[in-house]
Amino acid sequence: MSQILSLLGLSVSVAQLIVTEEPPQPPLPYSFSYAAGRAPGHVDRVHSETSDGSGVVKGQYSYVDPRFKVRTVDYIADAHGFHAQLSDPVQDTPTVAAAKQRHHDLFARIAADHARIAAERAQDAIEDPNHLLIQN
């Protein structure tokens, strides 16, 4: 029995060696669209998207927001990222604006702390080339 299992293991190993990996194929052009709703006969969201196969994707989707207003987003996704444009953007409430400001302030403080630590470590490395940059 162990000889059969050994032979099976050998045949799997040989089969794995025979399989060659093909280089990835370039993206193919495509296009799709759909409309959907939460109730039969009621459409509350639509989406369409196209790509010419060059890696650039363009699309648009619309939905009904909680205030029953139709929101439309046009977007492009390319080598530089995802770029979306919302029609009729919603204004931040005072609570959201305050939360964004707190986030910005905290991010700035963390970035300043990291810059200070990096400068200290760089100075330590100049003063003592044998100084370890990673400390416990």
Short mmCIF file of N, CA, C and O in Angstrom, two decimals:
data_model
loop_
_atom_site.label_atom_id
_atom_site.label_comp_id
_atom_site.label_asym_id
_atom_site.label_seq_id
_atom_site.Cartn_x
_atom_site.Cartn_y
_atom_site.Cartn_z
N MET A 1 0.82 -1.19 0.00
CA MET A 1 0.00 0.00 0.00
C MET A 1 0.87 1.26 0.00
O MET A 1 0.58 2.22 -0.69
N SER A 2 1.93 1.26 0.81
CA SER A 2 2.81 2.44 0.87
C SER A 2 3.50 2.67 -0.48
O SER A 2 3.78 3.80 -0.85
N GLN A 3 3.76 1.57 -1.25
CA GLN A 3 4.37 1.73 -2.57
C GLN A 3 3.40 2.42 -3.52
O GLN A 3 3.79 3.26 -4.31
N ILE A 4 2.11 2.09 -3.40
CA ILE A 4 1.11 2.71 -4.28
C ILE A 4 1.01 4.20 -3.96
O ILE A 4 0.98 5.05 -4.85
N LEU A 5 0.99 4.53 -2.65
CA LEU A 5 0.92 5.93 -2.27
C LEU A 5 2.16 6.68 -2.73
O LEU A 5 2.08 7.82 -3.17
N SER A 6 3.32 6.03 -2.63
CA SER A 6 4.56 6.66 -3.09
C SER A 6 4.49 6.91 -4.60
O SER A 6 4.89 7.97 -5.08
N LEU A 7 3.98 5.94 -5.36
CA LEU A 7 3.86 6.11 -6.81
C LEU A 7 2.86 7.22 -7.13
O LEU A 7 3.07 8.01 -8.04
N LEU A 8 1.75 7.27 -6.38
CA LEU A 8 0.77 8.35 -6.59
C LEU A 8 1.40 9.71 -6.31
O LEU A 8 1.20 10.66 -7.04
N GLY A 9 2.18 9.79 -5.24
CA GLY A 9 2.86 11.04 -4.91
C GLY A 9 3.83 11.45 -5.99
O GLY A 9 3.94 12.61 -6.36
N LEU A 10 4.54 10.47 -6.56
CA LEU A 10 5.50 10.73 -7.62
C LEU A 10 4.77 11.21 -8.87
O LEU A 10 5.19 12.16 -9.51
N SER A 11 3.65 10.56 -9.19
CA SER A 11 2.93 10.97 -10.39
C SER A 11 2.37 12.37 -10.24
O SER A 11 2.34 13.14 -11.20
N VAL A 12 1.92 12.75 -9.05
CA VAL A 12 1.43 14.11 -8.83
C VAL A 12 2.57 15.10 -8.98
O VAL A 12 2.43 16.14 -9.61
N SER A 13 3.75 14.77 -8.44
CA SER A 13 4.90 15.65 -8.55
C SER A 13 5.31 15.84 -10.00
O SER A 13 5.61 16.94 -10.43
N VAL A 14 5.31 14.75 -10.77
CA VAL A 14 5.66 14.84 -12.19
C VAL A 14 4.61 15.67 -12.93
O VAL A 14 4.94 16.52 -13.75
N ALA A 15 3.34 15.47 -12.61
CA ALA A 15 2.27 16.23 -13.27
C ALA A 15 2.41 17.71 -12.97
O ALA A 15 2.17 18.56 -13.83
N GLN A 16 2.80 18.06 -11.76
CA GLN A 16 2.98 19.46 -11.41
C GLN A 16 4.13 20.08 -12.19
O GLN A 16 4.10 21.25 -12.53
N LEU A 17 5.16 19.29 -12.48
CA LEU A 17 6.29 19.80 -13.24
C LEU A 17 5.92 20.04 -14.70
O LEU A 17 6.46 20.93 -15.33
N ILE A 18 5.02 19.25 -15.24
CA ILE A 18 4.64 19.36 -16.64
C ILE A 18 3.79 20.60 -16.90
O ILE A 18 3.89 21.22 -17.95
N VAL A 19 2.98 21.00 -15.94
CA VAL A 19 2.10 22.16 -16.12
C VAL A 19 2.96 23.41 -16.22
O VAL A 19 3.80 23.66 -15.38
N THR A 20 2.76 24.17 -17.28
CA THR A 20 3.49 25.42 -17.44
C THR A 20 2.51 26.58 -17.27
O THR A 20 1.34 26.49 -17.65
N GLU A 21 3.01 27.63 -16.72
CA GLU A 21 2.17 28.79 -16.48
C GLU A 21 2.27 29.72 -17.68
O GLU A 21 3.36 30.08 -18.12
N GLU A 22 1.12 30.13 -18.21
CA GLU A 22 1.10 31.04 -19.34
C GLU A 22 1.16 32.48 -18.83
O GLU A 22 0.65 32.78 -17.76
N PRO A 23 1.77 33.37 -19.60
CA PRO A 23 1.80 34.77 -19.16
C PRO A 23 0.38 35.33 -19.12
O PRO A 23 -0.50 34.89 -19.87
N PRO A 24 0.15 36.30 -18.25
CA PRO A 24 -1.20 36.86 -18.16
C PRO A 24 -1.61 37.52 -19.47
O PRO A 24 -0.78 38.13 -20.14
N GLN A 25 -2.85 37.36 -19.82
CA GLN A 25 -3.37 37.94 -21.05
C GLN A 25 -3.77 39.40 -20.80
O GLN A 25 -4.16 39.75 -19.69
N PRO A 26 -3.69 40.24 -21.82
CA PRO A 26 -4.13 41.63 -21.63
C PRO A 26 -5.64 41.65 -21.38
O PRO A 26 -6.36 40.74 -21.78
N PRO A 27 -6.12 42.69 -20.70
CA PRO A 27 -7.56 42.75 -20.43
C PRO A 27 -8.35 42.83 -21.74
O PRO A 27 -7.90 43.42 -22.72
N LEU A 28 -9.51 42.23 -21.75
CA LEU A 28 -10.38 42.26 -22.92
C LEU A 28 -11.39 43.39 -22.78
O LEU A 28 -11.80 43.73 -21.67
N PRO A 29 -11.81 43.97 -23.90
CA PRO A 29 -12.86 44.99 -23.82
C PRO A 29 -14.15 44.36 -23.31
O PRO A 29 -14.42 43.18 -23.54
N TYR A 30 -14.93 45.14 -22.57
CA TYR A 30 -16.23 44.66 -22.11
C TYR A 30 -17.16 45.84 -21.87
O TYR A 30 -16.73 47.00 -21.84
N SER A 31 -18.40 45.51 -21.73
CA SER A 31 -19.42 46.50 -21.43
C SER A 31 -20.56 45.79 -20.71
O SER A 31 -20.91 44.66 -21.07
N PHE A 32 -21.11 46.42 -19.68
CA PHE A 32 -22.27 45.84 -19.02
C PHE A 32 -23.14 46.96 -18.45
O PHE A 32 -22.69 48.09 -18.28
N SER A 33 -24.38 46.62 -18.20
CA SER A 33 -25.29 47.54 -17.52
C SER A 33 -26.41 46.72 -16.90
O SER A 33 -26.71 45.61 -17.34
N TYR A 34 -26.97 47.26 -15.84
CA TYR A 34 -28.11 46.61 -15.21
C TYR A 34 -28.93 47.65 -14.46
O TYR A 34 -28.47 48.74 -14.16
N ALA A 35 -30.16 47.28 -14.19
CA ALA A 35 -31.06 48.08 -13.36
C ALA A 35 -31.68 47.13 -12.36
O ALA A 35 -32.00 45.99 -12.68
N ALA A 36 -31.83 47.59 -11.13
CA ALA A 36 -32.36 46.73 -10.08
C ALA A 36 -33.20 47.54 -9.11
O ALA A 36 -33.11 48.76 -9.05
N GLY A 37 -34.01 46.83 -8.37
CA GLY A 37 -34.84 47.47 -7.36
C GLY A 37 -35.16 46.51 -6.24
O GLY A 37 -35.00 45.30 -6.37
N ARG A 38 -35.62 47.08 -5.15
CA ARG A 38 -35.94 46.25 -3.99
C ARG A 38 -37.35 45.66 -4.06
O ARG A 38 -37.70 44.79 -3.28
N ALA A 39 -38.14 46.17 -4.97
CA ALA A 39 -39.51 45.67 -5.12
C ALA A 39 -39.76 45.40 -6.60
O ALA A 39 -39.18 46.06 -7.46
N PRO A 40 -40.58 44.41 -6.92
CA PRO A 40 -40.86 44.10 -8.33
C PRO A 40 -41.39 45.33 -9.08
O PRO A 40 -42.26 46.05 -8.59
N GLY A 41 -40.80 45.59 -10.24
CA GLY A 41 -41.23 46.70 -11.07
C GLY A 41 -40.74 48.06 -10.60
O GLY A 41 -41.09 49.08 -11.17
N HIS A 42 -39.92 48.10 -9.56
CA HIS A 42 -39.42 49.36 -9.01
C HIS A 42 -37.90 49.39 -9.14
O HIS A 42 -37.20 48.58 -8.54
N VAL A 43 -37.38 50.31 -9.94
CA VAL A 43 -35.93 50.44 -10.14
C VAL A 43 -35.42 51.56 -9.24
O VAL A 43 -35.90 52.69 -9.32
N ASP A 44 -34.47 51.23 -8.37
CA ASP A 44 -33.89 52.27 -7.52
C ASP A 44 -32.37 52.37 -7.65
O ASP A 44 -31.74 53.13 -6.93
N ARG A 45 -31.80 51.60 -8.58
CA ARG A 45 -30.37 51.72 -8.85
C ARG A 45 -30.07 51.16 -10.26
O ARG A 45 -30.68 50.20 -10.69
N VAL A 46 -29.12 51.82 -10.91
CA VAL A 46 -28.66 51.40 -12.23
C VAL A 46 -27.14 51.53 -12.27
O VAL A 46 -26.56 52.33 -11.52
N HIS A 47 -26.52 50.74 -13.12
CA HIS A 47 -25.07 50.76 -13.22
C HIS A 47 -24.69 50.37 -14.65
O HIS A 47 -25.25 49.43 -15.20
N SER A 48 -23.76 51.09 -15.23
CA SER A 48 -23.21 50.72 -16.53
C SER A 48 -21.70 50.98 -16.49
O SER A 48 -21.23 51.89 -15.80
N GLU A 49 -20.97 50.15 -17.24
CA GLU A 49 -19.51 50.26 -17.22
C GLU A 49 -18.97 49.73 -18.54
O GLU A 49 -19.50 48.78 -19.10
N THR A 50 -17.88 50.34 -19.03
CA THR A 50 -17.22 49.89 -20.24
C THR A 50 -15.71 49.96 -20.06
O THR A 50 -15.20 50.76 -19.28
N SER A 51 -15.02 49.12 -20.81
CA SER A 51 -13.57 49.17 -20.89
C SER A 51 -13.19 48.80 -22.31
O SER A 51 -13.75 47.88 -22.89
N ASP A 52 -12.22 49.53 -22.86
CA ASP A 52 -11.79 49.22 -24.23
C ASP A 52 -10.66 48.20 -24.26
O ASP A 52 -10.12 47.89 -25.31
N GLY A 53 -10.29 47.67 -23.09
CA GLY A 53 -9.23 46.68 -23.02
C GLY A 53 -7.86 47.27 -22.77
O GLY A 53 -6.88 46.55 -22.64
N SER A 54 -7.77 48.59 -22.66
CA SER A 54 -6.47 49.23 -22.41
C SER A 54 -6.16 49.37 -20.93
O SER A 54 -5.10 49.88 -20.56
N GLY A 55 -7.08 48.94 -20.08
CA GLY A 55 -6.89 49.09 -18.64
C GLY A 55 -7.66 50.26 -18.06
O GLY A 55 -7.67 50.48 -16.86
N VAL A 56 -8.31 51.05 -18.91
CA VAL A 56 -9.11 52.17 -18.45
C VAL A 56 -10.58 51.74 -18.41
O VAL A 56 -11.09 51.20 -19.39
N VAL A 57 -11.20 51.96 -17.27
CA VAL A 57 -12.61 51.59 -17.08
C VAL A 57 -13.39 52.87 -16.83
O VAL A 57 -13.00 53.70 -16.01
N LYS A 58 -14.51 53.02 -17.55
CA LYS A 58 -15.38 54.19 -17.35
C LYS A 58 -16.77 53.67 -17.01
O LYS A 58 -17.21 52.67 -17.56
N GLY A 59 -17.42 54.36 -16.09
CA GLY A 59 -18.75 53.90 -15.72
C GLY A 59 -19.57 54.97 -15.05
O GLY A 59 -19.11 56.09 -14.78
N GLN A 60 -20.79 54.58 -14.77
CA GLN A 60 -21.73 55.47 -14.09
C GLN A 60 -22.72 54.60 -13.32
O GLN A 60 -23.14 53.56 -13.81
N TYR A 61 -23.04 55.03 -12.11
CA TYR A 61 -24.11 54.36 -11.38
C TYR A 61 -24.96 55.41 -10.69
O TYR A 61 -24.50 56.51 -10.38
N SER A 62 -26.21 55.07 -10.52
CA SER A 62 -27.17 55.95 -9.86
C SER A 62 -27.91 55.15 -8.81
O SER A 62 -28.12 53.94 -8.97
N TYR A 63 -28.31 55.84 -7.76
CA TYR A 63 -29.07 55.20 -6.69
C TYR A 63 -29.96 56.24 -6.03
O TYR A 63 -29.75 57.45 -6.19
N VAL A 64 -30.93 55.77 -5.31
CA VAL A 64 -31.82 56.65 -4.56
C VAL A 64 -31.30 56.70 -3.13
O VAL A 64 -31.18 55.67 -2.47
N ASP A 65 -30.97 57.92 -2.67
CA ASP A 65 -30.41 58.04 -1.33
C ASP A 65 -31.52 58.00 -0.27
O ASP A 65 -32.71 57.95 -0.61
N PRO A 66 -31.17 58.01 1.01
CA PRO A 66 -32.18 57.92 2.07
C PRO A 66 -33.19 59.08 2.08
O PRO A 66 -34.27 58.97 2.65
N ARG A 67 -32.82 60.18 1.41
CA ARG A 67 -33.76 61.31 1.32
C ARG A 67 -34.59 61.24 0.03
O ARG A 67 -35.22 62.20 -0.36
N PHE A 68 -34.53 60.08 -0.64
CA PHE A 68 -35.28 59.82 -1.88
C PHE A 68 -34.84 60.72 -3.02
O PHE A 68 -35.62 61.03 -3.91
N LYS A 69 -33.58 61.08 -3.02
CA LYS A 69 -33.01 61.87 -4.11
C LYS A 69 -32.10 60.96 -4.93
O LYS A 69 -31.34 60.15 -4.38
N VAL A 70 -32.18 61.07 -6.25
CA VAL A 70 -31.34 60.25 -7.13
C VAL A 70 -29.93 60.84 -7.14
O VAL A 70 -29.75 62.03 -7.41
N ARG A 71 -28.96 60.01 -6.82
CA ARG A 71 -27.55 60.41 -6.85
C ARG A 71 -26.89 59.66 -8.00
O ARG A 71 -27.10 58.46 -8.18
N THR A 72 -26.07 60.36 -8.77
CA THR A 72 -25.38 59.76 -9.90
C THR A 72 -23.87 59.95 -9.71
O THR A 72 -23.43 61.05 -9.38
N VAL A 73 -23.14 58.89 -9.93
CA VAL A 73 -21.68 58.92 -9.81
C VAL A 73 -21.10 58.51 -11.15
O VAL A 73 -21.40 57.43 -11.67
N ASP A 74 -20.29 59.39 -11.74
CA ASP A 74 -19.52 59.06 -12.94
C ASP A 74 -18.10 58.76 -12.47
O ASP A 74 -17.57 59.46 -11.60
N TYR A 75 -17.48 57.74 -13.04
CA TYR A 75 -16.14 57.38 -12.59
C TYR A 75 -15.27 56.90 -13.73
O TYR A 75 -15.74 56.45 -14.76
N ILE A 76 -13.98 57.02 -13.47
CA ILE A 76 -12.94 56.48 -14.35
C ILE A 76 -11.94 55.79 -13.44
O ILE A 76 -11.52 56.35 -12.42
N ALA A 77 -11.56 54.57 -13.78
CA ALA A 77 -10.51 53.85 -13.07
C ALA A 77 -9.39 53.60 -14.08
O ALA A 77 -9.64 53.04 -15.14
N ASP A 78 -8.20 54.07 -13.75
CA ASP A 78 -7.07 53.90 -14.66
C ASP A 78 -5.80 53.67 -13.86
O ASP A 78 -5.85 53.39 -12.66
N ALA A 79 -4.67 53.79 -14.51
CA ALA A 79 -3.39 53.54 -13.84
C ALA A 79 -3.13 54.51 -12.70
O ALA A 79 -2.30 54.25 -11.83
N HIS A 80 -3.84 55.62 -12.68
CA HIS A 80 -3.64 56.64 -11.64
C HIS A 80 -4.64 56.52 -10.51
O HIS A 80 -4.66 57.36 -9.61
N GLY A 81 -5.51 55.51 -10.55
CA GLY A 81 -6.46 55.31 -9.44
C GLY A 81 -7.91 55.35 -9.88
O GLY A 81 -8.23 55.28 -11.08
N PHE A 82 -8.76 55.49 -8.89
CA PHE A 82 -10.21 55.54 -9.10
C PHE A 82 -10.65 56.98 -8.88
O PHE A 82 -10.39 57.56 -7.82
N HIS A 83 -11.28 57.57 -9.90
CA HIS A 83 -11.68 58.97 -9.84
C HIS A 83 -13.20 59.03 -10.01
O HIS A 83 -13.72 58.67 -11.07
N ALA A 84 -13.88 59.47 -8.98
CA ALA A 84 -15.34 59.52 -9.01
C ALA A 84 -15.81 60.95 -8.87
O ALA A 84 -15.22 61.76 -8.16
N GLN A 85 -16.90 61.26 -9.54
CA GLN A 85 -17.52 62.58 -9.47
C GLN A 85 -19.00 62.39 -9.14
O GLN A 85 -19.74 61.79 -9.92
N LEU A 86 -19.42 62.87 -7.99
CA LEU A 86 -20.81 62.75 -7.55
C LEU A 86 -21.60 63.97 -8.02
O LEU A 86 -21.18 65.11 -7.80
N SER A 87 -22.72 63.72 -8.66
CA SER A 87 -23.58 64.82 -9.06
C SER A 87 -24.29 65.36 -7.83
O SER A 87 -24.69 64.59 -6.95
N ASP A 88 -24.41 66.65 -7.72
CA ASP A 88 -25.13 67.28 -6.62
C ASP A 88 -24.66 66.74 -5.27
O ASP A 88 -25.42 66.11 -4.54
N PRO A 89 -23.37 66.97 -4.93
CA PRO A 89 -22.83 66.42 -3.67
C PRO A 89 -23.63 66.88 -2.45
O PRO A 89 -24.14 67.99 -2.41
N VAL A 90 -23.67 66.01 -1.47
CA VAL A 90 -24.36 66.32 -0.23
C VAL A 90 -23.43 67.15 0.65
O VAL A 90 -22.25 66.85 0.78
N GLN A 91 -23.96 68.21 1.24
CA GLN A 91 -23.18 69.04 2.14
C GLN A 91 -23.00 68.31 3.48
O GLN A 91 -23.92 67.64 3.95
N ASP A 92 -21.81 68.45 4.06
CA ASP A 92 -21.55 67.84 5.36
C ASP A 92 -22.42 68.49 6.44
O ASP A 92 -22.60 69.72 6.45
N THR A 93 -22.92 67.66 7.33
CA THR A 93 -23.61 68.19 8.50
C THR A 93 -22.54 68.72 9.46
O THR A 93 -21.36 68.39 9.32
N PRO A 94 -22.90 69.53 10.43
CA PRO A 94 -21.90 70.01 11.39
C PRO A 94 -21.16 68.86 12.09
O PRO A 94 -19.95 68.95 12.34
N THR A 95 -21.85 67.76 12.39
CA THR A 95 -21.21 66.62 13.05
C THR A 95 -20.17 65.98 12.14
O THR A 95 -19.06 65.66 12.57
N VAL A 96 -20.52 65.80 10.87
CA VAL A 96 -19.58 65.20 9.91
C VAL A 96 -18.39 66.14 9.69
O VAL A 96 -17.23 65.70 9.66
N ALA A 97 -18.64 67.43 9.56
CA ALA A 97 -17.55 68.39 9.36
C ALA A 97 -16.59 68.38 10.56
O ALA A 97 -15.37 68.40 10.38
N ALA A 98 -17.14 68.29 11.78
CA ALA A 98 -16.29 68.25 12.98
C ALA A 98 -15.48 66.96 13.01
O ALA A 98 -14.29 66.96 13.37
N ALA A 99 -16.09 65.83 12.64
CA ALA A 99 -15.37 64.55 12.61
C ALA A 99 -14.25 64.59 11.58
O ALA A 99 -13.14 64.09 11.84
N LYS A 100 -14.49 65.16 10.42
CA LYS A 100 -13.45 65.28 9.40
C LYS A 100 -12.29 66.15 9.92
O LYS A 100 -11.13 65.83 9.69
N GLN A 101 -12.62 67.23 10.61
CA GLN A 101 -11.58 68.11 11.15
C GLN A 101 -10.75 67.39 12.21
O GLN A 101 -9.52 67.48 12.22
N ARG A 102 -11.42 66.63 13.09
CA ARG A 102 -10.69 65.85 14.11
C ARG A 102 -9.77 64.84 13.44
O ARG A 102 -8.62 64.65 13.86
N HIS A 103 -10.26 64.17 12.39
CA HIS A 103 -9.45 63.20 11.65
C HIS A 103 -8.24 63.89 11.03
O HIS A 103 -7.11 63.40 11.13
N HIS A 104 -8.45 65.04 10.40
CA HIS A 104 -7.35 65.78 9.78
C HIS A 104 -6.32 66.19 10.81
O HIS A 104 -5.11 66.04 10.60
N ASP A 105 -6.76 66.70 11.96
CA ASP A 105 -5.85 67.13 13.03
C ASP A 105 -5.04 65.94 13.55
O ASP A 105 -3.83 66.05 13.76
N LEU A 106 -5.70 64.81 13.78
CA LEU A 106 -5.01 63.63 14.28
C LEU A 106 -4.00 63.12 13.25
O LEU A 106 -2.87 62.78 13.59
N PHE A 107 -4.39 63.09 11.98
CA PHE A 107 -3.49 62.65 10.92
C PHE A 107 -2.26 63.55 10.88
O PHE A 107 -1.12 63.07 10.78
N ALA A 108 -2.45 64.87 10.97
CA ALA A 108 -1.33 65.81 10.93
C ALA A 108 -0.40 65.59 12.13
O ALA A 108 0.83 65.64 12.00
N ARG A 109 -0.99 65.34 13.32
CA ARG A 109 -0.17 65.12 14.51
C ARG A 109 0.65 63.83 14.37
O ARG A 109 1.85 63.80 14.69
N ILE A 110 0.04 62.77 13.86
CA ILE A 110 0.75 61.50 13.67
C ILE A 110 1.86 61.66 12.64
O ILE A 110 2.98 61.18 12.83
N ALA A 111 1.58 62.37 11.54
CA ALA A 111 2.59 62.59 10.51
C ALA A 111 3.77 63.39 11.07
O ALA A 111 4.93 63.08 10.79
N ALA A 112 3.49 64.40 11.90
CA ALA A 112 4.56 65.19 12.51
C ALA A 112 5.39 64.34 13.47
O ALA A 112 6.62 64.43 13.49
N ASP A 113 4.73 63.48 14.26
CA ASP A 113 5.45 62.58 15.17
C ASP A 113 6.36 61.64 14.39
O ASP A 113 7.52 61.42 14.77
N HIS A 114 5.86 61.10 13.30
CA HIS A 114 6.67 60.18 12.49
C HIS A 114 7.85 60.90 11.85
O HIS A 114 8.95 60.35 11.79
N ALA A 115 7.65 62.13 11.40
CA ALA A 115 8.74 62.90 10.82
C ALA A 115 9.80 63.20 11.89
O ALA A 115 11.01 63.10 11.62
N ARG A 116 9.37 63.55 13.09
CA ARG A 116 10.30 63.82 14.19
C ARG A 116 11.12 62.57 14.53
O ARG A 116 12.34 62.63 14.66
N ILE A 117 10.46 61.42 14.64
CA ILE A 117 11.14 60.16 14.96
C ILE A 117 12.14 59.80 13.86
O ILE A 117 13.28 59.40 14.14
N ALA A 118 11.75 59.97 12.61
CA ALA A 118 12.66 59.66 11.49
C ALA A 118 13.88 60.58 11.53
O ALA A 118 15.01 60.13 11.29
N ALA A 119 13.68 61.86 11.85
CA ALA A 119 14.81 62.80 11.93
C ALA A 119 15.74 62.42 13.08
O ALA A 119 16.97 62.48 12.93
N GLU A 120 15.17 62.04 14.22
CA GLU A 120 15.99 61.61 15.37
C GLU A 120 16.81 60.38 15.01
O GLU A 120 18.00 60.30 15.34
N ARG A 121 16.19 59.41 14.36
CA ARG A 121 16.92 58.19 13.98
C ARG A 121 18.00 58.49 12.96
O ARG A 121 19.08 57.90 12.99
N ALA A 122 17.73 59.39 12.03
CA ALA A 122 18.73 59.75 11.03
C ALA A 122 19.91 60.44 11.71
O ALA A 122 21.07 60.17 11.37
N GLN A 123 19.63 61.31 12.67
CA GLN A 123 20.70 61.99 13.41
C GLN A 123 21.52 60.99 14.21
O GLN A 123 22.74 61.05 14.24
N ASP A 124 20.84 60.02 14.86
CA ASP A 124 21.55 58.99 15.61
C ASP A 124 22.46 58.18 14.69
O ASP A 124 23.58 57.82 15.07
N ALA A 125 22.01 57.88 13.49
CA ALA A 125 22.80 57.11 12.54
C ALA A 125 24.02 57.90 12.07
O ALA A 125 25.09 57.33 11.84
N ILE A 126 23.89 59.22 11.96
CA ILE A 126 25.03 60.06 11.56
C ILE A 126 26.06 60.09 12.69
O ILE A 126 27.26 59.96 12.46
N GLU A 127 25.57 60.27 13.92
CA GLU A 127 26.47 60.37 15.07
C GLU A 127 27.14 59.03 15.39
O GLU A 127 28.27 59.01 15.84
N ASP A 128 26.43 57.94 15.20
CA ASP A 128 26.96 56.61 15.49
C ASP A 128 26.56 55.65 14.37
O ASP A 128 25.47 55.10 14.39
N PRO A 129 27.45 55.45 13.39
CA PRO A 129 27.10 54.59 12.24
C PRO A 129 26.75 53.16 12.64
O PRO A 129 26.07 52.46 11.91
N ASN A 130 27.21 52.72 13.81
CA ASN A 130 26.90 51.36 14.27
C ASN A 130 25.59 51.31 15.04
O ASN A 130 25.19 50.25 15.51
N HIS A 131 24.92 52.44 15.16
CA HIS A 131 23.66 52.52 15.90
C HIS A 131 22.58 51.73 15.15
O HIS A 131 22.43 51.88 13.94
N LEU A 132 21.87 50.90 15.87
CA LEU A 132 20.78 50.14 15.24
C LEU A 132 19.57 51.03 15.10
O LEU A 132 19.16 51.69 16.06
N LEU A 133 18.98 51.03 13.93
CA LEU A 133 17.79 51.85 13.70
C LEU A 133 16.55 51.23 14.35
O LEU A 133 15.61 51.92 14.66
N ILE A 134 16.57 49.92 14.52
CA ILE A 134 15.43 49.25 15.14
C ILE A 134 15.78 49.02 16.60
O ILE A 134 16.76 48.36 16.91
N GLN A 135 14.99 49.59 17.46
CA GLN A 135 15.22 49.45 18.90
C GLN A 135 14.05 48.77 19.54
O GLN A 135 12.92 48.89 19.08
N ASN A 136 14.30 48.07 20.65
CA ASN A 136 13.22 47.42 21.40
C ASN A 136 12.60 48.40 22.36
O ASN A 136 13.09 49.26 22.87
#
